[in-house]
XYZ file of C-alpha atoms in Angstrom:
409
model
C 179.538 140.377 254.930
C 183.044 140.627 256.424
C 184.634 138.218 253.936
C 183.133 139.877 250.807
C 186.377 141.628 249.692
C 188.392 138.399 250.025
C 185.724 136.419 248.190
C 185.606 139.007 245.405
C 189.371 138.897 245.016
C 189.313 135.100 244.872
C 186.612 135.084 242.176
C 188.542 137.600 240.099
C 191.638 135.395 240.259
C 189.585 132.390 239.167
C 188.133 134.416 236.285
C 191.604 135.517 235.159
C 192.712 131.884 235.230
C 189.713 130.820 233.123
C 190.343 133.631 230.612
C 193.980 132.563 230.320
C 193.016 128.935 229.743
C 190.419 129.971 227.153
C 193.047 131.909 225.199
C 195.277 128.850 225.211
C 192.457 126.657 223.901
C 191.540 129.142 221.163
C 195.191 129.321 220.085
C 195.346 125.507 219.946
C 192.158 125.392 217.865
C 193.620 127.943 215.442
C 196.786 125.884 215.112
C 194.824 122.713 214.396
C 192.662 124.492 211.819
C 195.715 125.618 209.868
C 196.641 121.945 209.402
C 193.290 121.060 207.877
C 193.123 120.846 204.085
C 191.363 123.915 202.594
C 188.691 121.737 200.994
C 187.701 120.477 204.445
C 187.376 123.955 205.983
C 184.108 124.425 207.808
C 181.608 126.652 206.058
C 178.329 128.014 207.356
C 175.467 126.663 205.287
C 172.051 128.192 204.817
C 168.933 128.041 202.692
C 170.269 130.169 199.812
C 172.936 128.742 197.507
C 174.438 129.252 194.048
C 171.415 127.551 192.414
C 168.829 129.678 194.225
C 166.649 132.127 192.252
C 168.130 135.581 191.697
C 165.552 137.439 193.867
C 166.488 135.289 196.888
C 170.187 136.084 196.428
C 169.546 139.813 196.109
C 167.300 139.811 199.174
C 169.982 138.060 201.234
C 172.704 140.387 199.938
C 170.629 143.518 200.626
C 169.848 142.485 204.200
C 173.451 141.692 205.078
C 175.138 144.698 203.461
C 172.641 147.330 204.497
C 173.560 150.950 205.107
C 172.019 154.161 203.834
C 169.317 153.346 201.318
C 168.772 156.873 199.978
C 172.217 157.212 198.392
C 175.158 155.014 197.452
C 178.686 155.575 196.094
C 179.696 154.321 192.646
C 183.265 153.626 191.574
C 184.734 155.721 188.763
C 187.912 155.565 186.717
C 189.157 158.608 184.805
C 190.682 157.813 181.406
C 192.425 161.204 181.275
C 194.059 161.313 184.705
C 194.031 157.623 185.557
C 192.407 158.476 188.912
C 189.852 156.172 190.462
C 187.608 156.389 193.470
C 183.986 156.567 194.567
C 181.399 159.331 194.439
C 177.663 159.517 195.231
C 175.577 158.240 192.316
C 173.451 161.119 190.995
C 170.720 161.218 188.330
C 171.976 164.585 187.095
C 175.645 163.658 186.786
C 177.238 165.350 183.732
C 173.908 166.737 182.515
C 174.634 169.862 180.484
C 173.717 173.073 182.268
C 172.937 171.239 185.523
C 176.025 169.335 186.600
C 178.889 171.786 187.093
C 181.612 169.332 188.121
C 184.457 169.772 188.809
C 183.939 173.486 189.549
C 181.242 172.687 192.115
C 181.585 169.604 194.294
C 178.672 167.203 194.687
C 178.287 168.047 198.391
C 177.614 171.711 197.516
C 175.521 171.191 194.387
C 171.929 172.421 194.641
C 170.852 170.222 191.731
C 172.071 166.929 193.094
C 169.525 164.115 192.967
C 170.928 160.964 194.471
C 169.951 157.520 193.247
C 168.528 155.305 196.034
C 169.582 151.709 196.650
C 167.177 149.271 194.995
C 167.166 145.600 194.017
C 167.966 146.710 190.469
C 171.082 148.565 191.676
C 172.223 145.535 193.690
C 171.713 143.362 190.615
C 173.907 145.674 188.532
C 176.698 145.448 191.103
C 176.568 141.660 191.283
C 176.460 141.359 187.478
C 179.221 143.956 187.079
C 177.404 146.102 184.478
C 174.894 148.934 184.539
C 171.889 149.245 182.226
C 174.046 150.735 179.468
C 176.594 147.913 179.670
C 179.307 149.940 181.427
C 181.319 148.480 184.299
C 179.491 148.944 187.593
C 180.933 148.751 191.113
C 179.053 150.120 194.098
C 179.791 150.748 197.723
C 177.654 151.458 200.751
C 177.641 154.129 203.440
C 177.442 152.114 206.699
C 176.431 155.068 208.914
C 172.670 155.509 208.614
C 170.851 158.857 209.057
C 169.880 157.937 212.640
C 173.597 157.276 213.397
C 173.152 153.514 213.687
C 174.730 150.719 211.656
C 174.003 147.077 210.864
C 177.600 145.936 210.518
C 181.141 146.821 211.445
C 184.092 146.158 209.138
C 187.836 146.443 209.708
C 190.233 147.083 206.834
C 193.642 145.403 206.531
C 195.940 146.274 203.631
C 199.508 146.429 204.957
C 202.273 144.087 203.804
C 201.383 141.642 206.615
C 197.624 141.945 206.106
C 196.991 138.215 206.398
C 198.672 138.011 209.815
C 196.925 141.206 210.966
C 193.508 139.961 209.890
C 194.153 136.561 211.497
C 195.063 138.232 214.801
C 191.858 140.295 214.672
C 189.703 137.249 213.934
C 191.432 135.172 216.617
C 190.454 137.861 219.101
C 186.877 137.781 217.801
C 186.882 134.033 218.492
C 188.134 134.638 222.033
C 185.366 137.193 222.611
C 182.685 134.988 221.009
C 181.929 137.526 218.255
C 181.181 136.018 214.799
C 183.528 137.519 212.199
C 184.101 136.811 208.503
C 186.918 137.737 206.139
C 186.532 139.083 202.592
C 189.515 139.497 200.289
C 189.549 142.948 198.674
C 189.102 143.818 194.995
C 192.867 144.131 194.532
C 193.631 140.856 196.304
C 196.233 142.671 198.421
C 194.176 143.077 201.569
C 190.713 142.565 202.871
C 187.942 143.303 205.327
C 186.773 141.526 208.451
C 182.981 141.868 208.680
C 180.881 141.668 211.858
C 177.121 141.686 211.303
C 174.605 142.740 213.988
C 171.241 141.219 214.792
C 169.702 144.707 214.936
C 170.792 148.323 214.250
C 173.345 149.484 216.831
C 174.431 153.028 217.674
C 177.616 153.591 215.692
C 179.332 154.690 218.890
C 178.667 151.283 220.500
C 179.666 149.334 217.381
C 182.935 151.232 217.059
C 183.749 150.725 220.733
C 183.438 147.011 220.057
C 185.883 147.375 217.171
C 188.328 149.391 219.294
C 188.190 146.770 222.036
C 188.889 143.944 219.595
C 191.855 145.866 218.159
C 193.207 146.696 221.621
C 193.125 143.052 222.702
C 194.531 141.867 219.353
C 197.457 144.263 219.686
C 198.412 142.605 222.972
C 199.584 139.615 220.930
C 200.444 141.443 217.704
C 201.677 145.033 218.200
C 202.399 145.163 214.441
C 198.719 145.936 213.933
C 199.607 149.550 214.702
C 197.518 152.413 216.057
C 196.369 153.404 212.570
C 194.156 150.303 212.691
C 191.794 152.325 214.891
C 191.132 154.529 211.838
C 190.364 151.598 209.548
C 186.862 150.814 210.752
C 183.612 151.153 208.817
C 181.813 153.249 209.895
C 184.634 155.569 210.966
C 182.364 158.096 212.675
C 180.127 158.069 215.730
C 178.075 160.966 214.383
C 176.947 161.953 210.899
C 179.142 164.728 209.445
C 177.186 167.845 208.526
C 176.380 167.671 204.811
C 178.211 164.366 204.418
C 177.609 160.637 204.588
C 180.549 159.245 206.547
C 183.072 156.827 205.062
C 182.144 154.180 202.505
C 183.071 150.570 201.932
C 183.042 148.723 198.609
C 180.553 145.885 198.461
C 181.816 142.333 197.824
C 180.941 139.817 195.098
C 181.219 142.208 192.125
C 181.390 139.954 189.072
C 184.671 141.051 187.456
C 186.572 140.979 190.762
C 184.897 137.711 191.721
C 186.199 136.158 188.511
C 189.735 136.725 189.866
C 188.865 135.173 193.248
C 188.851 138.675 194.765
C 186.053 140.506 196.565
C 184.932 137.122 197.915
C 184.770 135.576 201.370
C 187.562 133.192 202.310
C 188.310 130.702 205.077
C 191.194 130.878 207.574
C 193.617 129.545 204.955
C 192.444 132.417 202.679
C 190.829 129.987 200.268
C 187.514 131.212 198.759
C 184.414 129.347 199.827
C 183.153 127.344 196.814
C 179.557 128.547 197.221
C 179.533 132.181 198.320
C 175.742 132.300 198.589
C 175.526 129.267 200.832
C 178.239 130.846 202.979
C 176.408 134.191 203.237
C 173.153 132.420 204.033
C 174.769 130.711 207.036
C 176.360 133.823 208.568
C 175.715 134.410 212.277
C 175.017 137.896 213.592
C 176.503 139.271 216.787
C 173.979 139.606 219.601
C 173.306 143.036 221.055
C 173.399 141.749 224.631
C 176.824 140.186 224.092
C 178.198 143.366 222.509
C 176.893 145.548 225.348
C 178.398 143.230 227.959
C 181.782 143.231 226.222
C 181.892 147.011 225.851
C 180.764 147.623 229.446
C 183.465 145.309 230.791
C 186.091 146.769 228.457
C 185.312 150.307 229.587
C 185.651 149.329 233.239
C 188.989 147.630 232.521
C 190.158 150.489 230.282
C 190.408 148.221 227.233
C 188.617 150.308 224.613
C 191.567 152.314 223.299
C 194.180 151.538 225.899
C 195.597 155.073 225.997
C 194.926 158.112 228.176
C 191.224 158.901 228.001
C 190.123 161.858 225.912
C 187.976 164.456 227.704
C 184.281 164.340 226.955
C 182.265 167.447 226.195
C 180.933 167.614 229.750
C 184.285 167.116 231.505
C 184.696 170.235 233.638
C 188.151 169.212 234.899
C 189.907 167.184 232.172
C 193.246 167.456 234.014
C 191.835 165.108 236.656
C 191.341 162.251 234.203
C 193.208 159.117 235.275
C 196.368 158.200 233.371
C 194.899 155.164 231.618
C 196.970 151.990 231.283
C 200.234 153.603 232.313
C 202.907 152.180 234.597
C 200.613 149.670 236.319
C 199.535 147.887 233.145
C 199.354 144.124 233.539
C 201.833 142.181 231.387
C 200.684 138.642 230.655
C 203.921 137.288 229.170
C 207.070 136.378 231.118
C 209.303 139.401 231.739
C 213.036 139.529 230.911
C 215.416 139.553 233.874
C 217.249 142.588 232.497
C 216.635 145.209 229.808
C 219.325 147.428 228.320
C 217.783 150.858 227.705
C 219.738 153.533 225.821
C 218.867 157.112 226.731
C 219.877 159.367 223.811
C 217.774 161.697 221.672
C 215.032 159.132 222.403
C 214.668 156.104 224.647
C 215.858 153.042 222.713
C 214.794 149.558 223.809
C 215.946 146.332 222.053
C 213.023 144.601 220.331
C 214.390 141.068 220.748
C 214.080 141.304 224.540
C 210.409 142.279 224.454
C 207.441 139.942 224.544
C 204.435 141.075 222.437
C 202.434 142.324 225.425
C 205.408 144.181 226.947
C 206.244 145.770 223.623
C 202.611 146.764 223.162
C 202.510 148.306 226.651
C 205.637 150.366 225.958
C 204.335 151.605 222.613
C 201.103 152.744 224.264
C 203.041 154.922 226.709
C 203.765 157.236 223.778
C 200.229 157.288 222.345
C 197.343 159.637 223.099
C 194.005 160.636 221.536
C 194.150 163.345 218.874
C 192.253 166.401 220.186
C 191.645 167.618 216.616
C 189.778 164.392 215.822
C 187.469 164.740 218.821
C 186.935 168.436 218.136
C 185.949 167.776 214.519
C 183.634 164.917 215.466
C 181.909 166.984 218.147
C 181.285 169.722 215.562
C 180.038 167.156 213.003
C 182.903 168.015 210.692
C 184.681 165.449 208.484
C 187.379 163.439 210.268
C 189.050 162.265 207.062
C 192.852 162.170 207.430
C 192.533 163.075 211.127
C 193.944 160.098 213.067
C 192.068 159.139 216.215
C 195.316 158.327 218.029
C 198.663 160.104 217.757
C 201.518 157.637 218.234
C 204.932 159.133 219.006
C 206.915 155.904 219.196
C 209.205 154.821 216.382
C 210.010 151.266 215.396
C 213.393 150.341 213.974
C 214.671 146.982 212.807
C 216.237 146.146 216.184
C 214.794 148.743 218.593
C 211.689 150.655 219.511
C 212.157 154.322 220.371
C 210.020 156.396 222.732
C 210.161 160.134 223.476
C 212.417 161.062 226.387
C 209.363 162.383 228.244
C 208.243 158.769 228.718
C 211.355 157.977 230.795
C 209.632 157.734 234.177
C 206.721 155.709 232.807
C 209.124 153.311 231.081
C 211.045 152.749 234.312
């Protein structure tokens, strides 16, 4: 049809207008919710509650927070060094003549015999004590042996963690993805959880997380590029000889007694009945996730920086310069910007809208080739950032490398 291109352009404009209006409505809803008393905050309700029998609670908990079931990490605290952390729970731990820690690490031990996840283990975590009466805190490895996962979680623990988490969840609302916030064990951060209706390839789940972060950073650049490395699971593929990253499970008794490691509403007030809340949780639909990721990939909204070459890219130098000078800025633009060209390019922060500032910061960001190399070889990616960000942020300016001069202009 001769008028197809014009019609397509018109429909795209209408869609952009609808998306803009939807964002405005979501923002207004968020503002109204903040004015509601915490006791009146809406809470999902389900069939399981605080008075339900213990087996029903454990069954619900096990289905929601499901990862690898053949091994789990247990928290430890060293009295001598004061160190704490997590390590795989093993039946032979510290057995004389068998366990040779710390000379031989667990990953290389030929006598390791991991303890599987059972209802009894879940019960110990929820009660806070193991069978011998010692403190018990467990985590879960989200990445399953077939490289799928049943949930995605994002970690927020910076000074402004409440604002960061709120921006992430606001974006989830815009994208119609159910998301729920849990305050961490320390109380100084937390996790946003997204549960899936069925196991998803970790690669697809993490693309969803990247897309949510990319969109959230349009309105809150303070999220920072390191947020892309704060997802659980943090790998697309299972590391050789490893398990991927771990996440501590919520509702451990001692932490729960301090109103930590519990789920909270948008005013960060704990839900009075955690079990009723968990029972009413909605799971993200696979069809919706696939649609979002497909659209985001077409619009270059997964990472928002120059694409990294795939293993089968025969000519990586021909890759398009993603989201560079032609990036769309949604906010009003300043009439003038004073840019200082010195050892770096300095731009006053006060003149920048969030989306313009975010666009400028992304000019100086690119995927870390060492991360992609390690992941392709199934090596650990711990402490290898997915994105290398070369911009600096000062109290009154942002600074970009001089090589970004043309793109900035």
